[in-house]
Short mmCIF file of C-alpha atoms and ligand atoms in Angstrom, two decimals:
data_model
loop_
_atom_site.label_atom_id
_atom_site.label_comp_id
_atom_site.label_asym_id
_atom_site.label_seq_id
_atom_site.Cartn_x
_atom_site.Cartn_y
_atom_site.Cartn_z
CA MET T 14 62.30 -85.20 63.92
CA ALA T 15 59.14 -83.11 64.40
CA ASP T 16 58.30 -84.26 67.79
CA ASN T 17 61.80 -83.63 69.10
CA ASN T 18 62.05 -80.14 70.75
CA SER T 19 65.67 -80.13 70.57
CA SER T 20 66.45 -81.32 67.06
CA PRO T 21 67.85 -78.83 64.56
CA ALA T 22 65.36 -77.36 62.12
CA ALA T 23 66.60 -79.33 59.18
CA SER T 24 63.53 -78.42 56.96
CA VAL T 25 61.36 -75.31 57.23
CA ALA T 26 58.07 -74.48 54.92
CA VAL T 27 57.68 -71.05 54.36
CA LEU T 28 54.14 -69.96 53.81
CA GLY T 29 53.93 -66.40 52.33
CA THR T 30 56.76 -65.23 49.92
CA GLY T 31 55.78 -61.54 49.83
CA ILE T 32 58.48 -58.88 50.35
CA MET T 33 59.41 -60.30 54.00
CA GLY T 34 58.69 -64.03 53.31
CA ALA T 35 60.75 -64.16 50.39
CA ALA T 36 63.86 -62.50 51.91
CA MET T 37 63.50 -64.95 54.87
CA ALA T 38 63.15 -68.02 52.73
CA ARG T 39 66.22 -67.02 50.74
CA ASN T 40 68.42 -66.49 53.83
CA LEU T 41 67.31 -70.02 55.46
CA ALA T 42 68.07 -71.71 52.37
CA ARG T 43 71.58 -69.97 51.94
CA ALA T 44 72.12 -71.12 55.70
CA GLY T 45 71.78 -74.21 54.45
CA LEU T 46 68.29 -75.40 55.65
CA ASP T 47 66.07 -77.65 53.65
CA VAL T 48 63.37 -74.71 52.47
CA ARG T 49 60.07 -75.18 50.77
CA ALA T 50 58.27 -72.34 49.74
CA TRP T 51 54.54 -71.74 49.15
CA ASN T 52 52.64 -68.40 47.94
CA ARG T 53 49.14 -67.79 46.91
CA THR T 54 50.80 -66.28 43.54
CA ARG T 55 53.42 -68.78 42.65
CA ALA T 56 55.19 -66.69 40.25
CA LYS T 57 56.54 -64.25 43.39
CA ALA T 58 57.91 -67.63 45.08
CA GLU T 59 59.63 -68.76 41.71
CA PRO T 60 62.86 -66.71 41.91
CA LEU T 61 63.60 -68.60 45.26
CA ALA T 62 64.40 -71.51 43.10
CA ALA T 63 67.59 -69.99 42.22
CA ASP T 64 68.68 -70.34 45.96
CA GLY T 65 67.76 -73.87 46.40
CA VAL T 66 64.13 -73.33 47.71
CA ARG T 67 61.58 -76.05 46.59
CA VAL T 68 58.36 -73.97 45.40
CA THR T 69 55.37 -75.89 45.66
CA ASP T 70 51.99 -75.54 44.64
CA THR T 71 49.96 -75.98 47.67
CA PRO T 72 50.62 -75.35 51.42
CA ALA T 73 50.13 -79.14 52.21
CA GLU T 74 52.82 -79.89 49.62
CA ALA T 75 55.33 -77.33 51.50
CA VAL T 76 54.55 -78.53 55.00
CA ASP T 77 54.99 -82.35 54.17
CA GLY T 78 57.80 -83.67 55.93
CA ALA T 79 59.05 -80.17 57.35
CA ASP T 80 59.66 -80.07 61.24
CA THR T 81 59.25 -76.38 61.08
CA VAL T 82 56.46 -73.98 59.46
CA LEU T 83 57.06 -70.42 59.13
CA THR T 84 53.87 -68.14 58.58
CA MET T 85 54.60 -64.70 56.87
CA LEU T 86 51.10 -63.63 55.21
CA LEU T 87 49.46 -60.71 55.31
CA ASP T 88 46.97 -61.27 58.24
CA GLY T 89 45.47 -63.54 60.70
CA PRO T 90 42.62 -64.85 58.10
CA ALA T 91 45.04 -65.46 55.44
CA VAL T 92 47.55 -67.65 57.86
CA LEU T 93 44.50 -69.51 59.09
CA ASP T 94 43.52 -70.22 55.86
CA ALA T 95 46.76 -71.38 54.60
CA MET T 96 47.47 -73.46 57.69
CA ARG T 97 43.94 -75.20 57.03
CA GLN T 98 44.92 -75.95 53.64
CA ALA T 99 48.12 -77.58 54.97
CA ALA T 100 46.54 -79.41 57.89
CA LEU T 101 46.36 -82.98 56.66
CA ARG T 102 50.23 -82.77 56.25
CA LEU T 103 50.93 -80.95 59.30
CA ALA T 104 52.60 -83.58 61.67
CA PRO T 105 52.01 -83.38 65.27
CA GLY T 106 54.84 -81.74 66.99
CA THR T 107 55.86 -79.45 64.26
CA LEU T 108 57.07 -76.15 65.26
CA TRP T 109 55.10 -73.17 64.08
CA LEU T 110 56.56 -69.80 63.91
CA GLN T 111 53.91 -67.47 63.29
CA MET T 112 55.58 -64.29 62.16
CA SER T 113 53.10 -62.26 60.30
CA THR T 114 51.68 -59.13 61.70
CA VAL T 115 48.04 -60.65 62.90
CA GLY T 116 47.44 -58.73 66.28
CA PRO T 117 46.13 -60.56 69.51
CA ALA T 118 42.73 -60.99 68.49
CA ALA T 119 43.44 -62.71 65.15
CA LEU T 120 46.27 -64.78 67.14
CA GLU T 121 43.55 -66.37 69.43
CA PRO T 122 42.29 -68.74 66.42
CA LEU T 123 45.73 -69.66 65.35
CA VAL T 124 46.60 -70.40 68.87
CA ARG T 125 43.42 -72.84 69.05
CA PHE T 126 44.39 -74.38 65.54
CA ALA T 127 47.96 -75.02 66.74
CA GLY T 128 46.19 -76.73 70.01
CA GLU T 129 43.76 -78.77 67.95
CA ARG T 130 46.43 -80.25 65.72
CA ASP T 131 49.03 -80.59 68.33
CA LEU T 132 51.58 -78.02 66.87
CA ARG T 133 54.29 -76.19 68.92
CA ILE T 134 53.33 -72.53 68.11
CA VAL T 135 55.84 -69.51 68.84
CA ASP T 136 54.23 -66.26 68.03
CA ALA T 137 57.07 -64.34 66.73
CA PRO T 138 56.33 -61.35 64.67
CA VAL T 139 59.22 -59.08 63.53
CA LEU T 140 60.43 -55.35 63.45
CA GLY T 141 62.44 -54.44 60.60
CA THR T 142 61.59 -54.07 56.89
CA LYS T 143 62.73 -55.16 53.52
CA ALA T 144 66.30 -54.37 53.58
CA PRO T 145 66.83 -55.78 57.40
CA ALA T 146 64.76 -58.98 56.12
CA GLU T 147 67.35 -59.42 53.15
CA LYS T 148 70.20 -58.96 55.62
CA GLY T 149 68.81 -61.44 57.95
CA GLN T 150 68.80 -58.67 60.69
CA LEU T 151 65.16 -58.48 61.82
CA ILE T 152 64.32 -57.97 65.39
CA VAL T 153 62.09 -60.95 66.32
CA LEU T 154 59.38 -60.21 69.12
CA ALA T 155 58.61 -63.75 70.34
CA ALA T 156 56.44 -65.64 72.89
CA GLY T 157 56.56 -69.22 73.34
CA PRO T 158 57.74 -71.77 75.93
CA GLN T 159 61.25 -72.05 77.13
CA GLU T 160 61.46 -75.83 75.84
CA LEU T 161 61.03 -74.44 72.25
CA ARG T 162 63.56 -71.54 72.32
CA GLU T 163 66.60 -73.56 71.31
CA ARG T 164 64.71 -75.33 68.31
CA ALA T 165 63.03 -71.94 67.31
CA GLY T 166 66.55 -70.06 67.29
CA ARG T 167 67.82 -72.37 64.58
CA VAL T 168 65.43 -70.42 62.27
CA LEU T 169 65.08 -67.29 64.43
CA ASP T 170 68.96 -66.89 64.18
CA VAL T 171 69.06 -66.80 60.49
CA VAL T 172 66.18 -64.41 59.74
CA GLY T 173 66.80 -62.15 62.56
CA GLY T 174 69.50 -60.33 64.31
CA ARG T 175 68.13 -60.46 67.65
CA THR T 176 65.16 -62.18 69.49
CA GLN T 177 63.34 -60.55 72.39
CA TRP T 178 61.68 -63.01 74.16
CA VAL T 179 58.48 -61.31 75.86
CA GLY T 180 56.39 -64.49 77.07
CA GLU T 181 56.55 -68.14 77.67
CA ASP T 182 53.03 -68.86 75.96
CA ALA T 183 52.03 -67.62 72.20
CA ALA T 184 48.34 -67.60 73.86
CA SER T 185 49.37 -64.62 75.99
CA GLY T 186 49.43 -62.33 72.91
CA ALA T 187 52.53 -60.58 74.46
CA ALA T 188 54.68 -60.73 71.24
CA SER T 189 51.61 -59.66 69.26
CA ARG T 190 50.61 -57.03 71.57
CA LEU T 191 54.00 -55.71 71.71
CA LYS T 192 54.33 -55.46 67.93
CA LEU T 193 51.17 -53.59 67.85
CA VAL T 194 52.83 -50.90 70.30
CA VAL T 195 56.01 -50.62 68.04
CA ASN T 196 53.91 -50.31 64.68
CA SER T 197 51.82 -47.72 66.45
CA TRP T 198 55.19 -45.74 66.53
CA VAL T 199 56.04 -46.75 62.97
CA LEU T 200 52.88 -45.63 61.70
CA THR T 201 52.90 -42.32 63.33
CA ILE T 202 56.08 -41.65 61.65
CA ILE T 203 55.00 -42.76 58.32
CA GLY T 204 51.81 -40.78 58.52
CA GLY T 205 53.43 -37.71 59.81
CA THR T 206 56.16 -37.42 57.17
CA GLY T 207 53.82 -37.85 54.53
CA GLU T 208 51.70 -35.20 55.84
CA THR T 209 54.37 -32.86 56.78
CA LEU T 210 56.11 -33.19 53.20
CA ALA T 211 52.55 -32.41 51.79
CA LEU T 212 52.13 -29.27 53.94
CA ALA T 213 55.56 -28.24 52.76
CA LYS T 214 54.35 -28.65 49.26
CA GLY T 215 51.00 -26.89 50.08
CA LEU T 216 52.93 -23.99 51.50
CA ASP T 217 55.42 -23.70 48.86
CA VAL T 218 58.27 -24.67 51.55
CA ASP T 219 61.19 -26.71 49.82
CA PRO T 220 60.87 -30.26 51.95
CA ARG T 221 64.58 -30.26 51.89
CA ALA T 222 64.70 -26.86 53.71
CA PHE T 223 62.65 -28.87 56.23
CA LEU T 224 65.05 -31.74 56.46
CA GLU T 225 67.73 -29.35 56.98
CA ALA T 226 66.22 -27.47 59.74
CA VAL T 227 65.68 -30.52 61.74
CA GLY T 228 68.91 -32.17 60.52
CA GLY T 229 71.32 -33.37 63.28
CA GLY T 230 68.81 -32.18 66.08
CA SER T 231 66.64 -34.02 68.24
CA LEU T 232 63.52 -33.96 66.07
CA ASP T 233 65.82 -35.86 63.08
CA MET T 234 65.77 -39.74 62.66
CA PRO T 235 66.82 -42.11 60.11
CA TYR T 236 63.30 -43.35 59.39
CA LEU T 237 62.19 -39.86 58.47
CA ARG T 238 65.27 -39.64 56.06
CA MET T 239 64.67 -42.83 54.58
CA LYS T 240 60.96 -42.08 54.37
CA SER T 241 61.18 -38.67 52.70
CA GLU T 242 63.92 -39.64 50.35
CA LEU T 243 61.39 -42.17 48.80
CA LEU T 244 58.86 -39.45 48.26
CA LEU T 245 61.50 -36.83 46.92
CA THR T 246 63.08 -39.43 44.59
CA GLY T 247 59.65 -40.79 43.44
CA ASP T 248 61.05 -44.24 44.14
CA LEU T 249 58.03 -45.82 45.93
CA GLU T 250 59.30 -49.44 45.55
CA PRO T 251 57.69 -50.94 48.89
CA SER T 252 59.38 -51.84 51.68
CA PHE T 253 56.18 -51.98 53.45
CA THR T 254 53.03 -51.43 51.43
CA VAL T 255 50.17 -49.03 52.00
CA SER T 256 47.97 -52.02 52.10
CA ALA T 257 49.94 -53.67 54.65
CA ALA T 258 50.27 -50.57 56.58
CA ARG T 259 46.61 -49.81 56.49
CA LYS T 260 45.94 -53.55 57.82
CA ASP T 261 48.23 -52.74 60.73
CA ALA T 262 46.74 -49.23 61.47
CA ARG T 263 43.47 -50.93 61.39
CA LEU T 264 44.78 -53.65 64.04
CA VAL T 265 46.62 -50.82 66.21
CA ASN T 266 43.21 -49.13 66.16
CA GLU T 267 41.18 -52.07 67.25
CA ALA T 268 43.64 -53.29 69.86
CA GLY T 269 43.83 -49.84 71.60
CA GLU T 270 39.78 -49.35 71.43
CA ALA T 271 39.07 -53.03 72.88
CA ALA T 272 41.60 -51.69 75.83
CA GLY T 273 39.82 -48.40 76.27
CA VAL T 274 42.80 -46.32 74.52
CA ARG T 275 41.60 -43.55 72.08
CA MET T 276 43.63 -43.95 69.14
CA ASP T 277 43.29 -40.77 67.37
CA LEU T 278 46.39 -40.97 65.32
CA ALA T 279 46.11 -44.58 64.28
CA ALA T 280 42.50 -43.74 63.07
CA ALA T 281 43.73 -40.73 61.09
CA THR T 282 46.46 -42.63 59.55
CA ALA T 283 44.40 -45.65 58.66
CA GLU T 284 41.70 -42.85 57.00
CA ARG T 285 44.80 -41.49 54.89
CA LEU T 286 46.08 -45.08 53.81
CA ARG T 287 42.53 -45.76 52.95
CA ARG T 288 42.44 -42.98 50.54
CA ALA T 289 45.87 -43.65 49.30
CA GLU T 290 44.80 -47.26 48.46
CA GLU T 291 41.73 -45.87 46.71
CA GLN T 292 43.88 -43.87 44.59
CA GLY T 293 45.70 -46.78 43.27
CA HIS T 294 48.57 -46.57 45.76
CA GLY T 295 48.12 -49.74 47.60
CA GLY T 296 51.16 -51.49 46.27
CA GLU T 297 53.63 -48.43 46.82
CA ASP T 298 55.57 -47.79 50.03
CA GLY T 299 53.35 -46.82 52.73
CA VAL T 300 54.74 -43.08 52.68
CA ALA T 301 52.65 -42.83 49.49
CA ALA T 302 49.70 -42.02 51.97
CA TYR T 303 51.35 -38.56 51.11
CA PHE T 304 49.19 -38.55 48.11
CA ALA T 305 45.76 -38.80 50.13
CA SER T 306 46.78 -35.32 51.66
CA PHE T 307 45.90 -33.33 48.73
CA VAL T 308 42.21 -31.80 48.35
CA GLY T 309 40.59 -32.17 44.82
P1 NAP M 30 53.29 -58.49 50.93
O1 NAP M 30 54.51 -58.27 50.44
O2 NAP M 30 51.95 -57.48 50.89
O3 NAP M 30 52.79 -59.98 51.14
C1 NAP M 30 51.91 -60.47 51.54
C2 NAP M 30 51.86 -61.92 51.51
O4 NAP M 30 50.41 -62.39 51.97
C3 NAP M 30 51.90 -62.31 50.01
O5 NAP M 30 52.39 -63.69 50.09
C4 NAP M 30 50.44 -62.65 49.59
O6 NAP M 30 50.08 -63.36 48.57
C5 NAP M 30 49.91 -63.15 50.97
N1 NAP M 30 48.66 -62.84 50.92
C6 NAP M 30 47.81 -61.87 51.14
N2 NAP M 30 46.42 -62.28 51.37
C7 NAP M 30 46.17 -63.59 51.31
C8 NAP M 30 45.39 -64.19 51.12
N3 NAP M 30 43.85 -63.86 51.35
N4 NAP M 30 45.46 -65.73 51.15
C9 NAP M 30 46.66 -66.26 50.92
N5 NAP M 30 47.92 -65.27 50.76
C10 NAP M 30 47.66 -64.12 51.08
O7 NAP M 30 53.76 -58.21 52.66
P2 NAP M 30 54.81 -58.40 53.64
O8 NAP M 30 55.66 -57.16 53.67
O9 NAP M 30 55.76 -59.56 53.11
O10 NAP M 30 54.38 -58.76 54.88
C11 NAP M 30 54.07 -60.00 55.27
C12 NAP M 30 53.50 -60.07 57.05
O11 NAP M 30 54.79 -59.13 57.64
C13 NAP M 30 52.40 -58.91 57.22
O12 NAP M 30 51.58 -59.56 58.24
C14 NAP M 30 53.20 -57.72 57.73
O13 NAP M 30 52.42 -56.70 58.30
C15 NAP M 30 54.52 -58.18 58.34
N6 NAP M 30 55.36 -57.27 58.31
C16 NAP M 30 55.84 -56.51 57.18
C17 NAP M 30 57.02 -55.58 57.23
C18 NAP M 30 57.64 -54.89 56.04
O14 NAP M 30 58.26 -53.86 56.53
N7 NAP M 30 57.20 -55.13 55.02
C19 NAP M 30 57.57 -55.69 58.56
C20 NAP M 30 57.40 -56.40 59.77
C21 NAP M 30 56.11 -57.21 59.35
P3 NAP M 30 50.16 -62.87 47.19
O15 NAP M 30 51.53 -62.76 46.72
O16 NAP M 30 49.59 -63.84 46.48
O17 NAP M 30 49.31 -61.55 46.95
#
């Protein structure tokens, strides 16, 4: 029941079935949970029905009778909007696993909303992308009270391979702050990979010669290989879109500046991603910021 912190998560409403939310909903349904899913663009959620997910027209229908709500939408305003639409059907005591990347500032109104509605919120952004989401191998960075952890674990252990608890209270922003620190690193590599391969092209250097030069050494890394391969094969099917990466670069930038930290790299990456989006690459993988490198 919704008001029992130690009960199993029998029914989960997933709000947002983009790249990440769809994979999570599918894994939860395959693990035997009763899963309902809502997505603004319903067509994207519909394939989940084949795995037993009940696709709904509204967030309110999705949360009706669910003991857990999992939000996996683009940003804080989208999450708040969906939860407001669901408000009348959200039972007091419902566990709310807020797993989108929203940043600490946009988390505040979400925590307030949870307080007003007597929802049990756990801030639980994730590390990992499409493939780990499909395998249920995300790393969950979570902040929430001890007494909710077992209950939350029934969902988090399905969508993730590991949960790193970093705080007792979602309102502390500890999980969302850690997520931005991690994403500062992710964005630095995405931006660096695109710009470095663009320089190779500009200087008439075979990009594979660059990869061979760093291969196996301390400058090499699987993420560089993975992202470079996308560019070299032209397969820009997104794991993490340019638009979502741009949103995160903005969040990293804003949070750093609010803390008195100069975010030169994040600002430059945000600008590259903005140009890439403007050039029509918003729905492609973030490494497509490469295309924003060239003058003219
Ligand atoms: P995505 O595929 O672009 O999906 C975004 C989702 O948000 C879709 O369901 C989209 O609905 C919805 N949405 C966007 N704006 C909305 C609005 N104003 N109102 C209602 N719904 C809205 O993104 P994703 O990769 O799944 O990412 C989801 C969250 O996880 C983001 O916070 C992202 O930063 C985070 N994340 C992503 C990754 C990754 O590698 N992909 C990794 C870790 C964390 P429509 O389908 O209707 O557009």
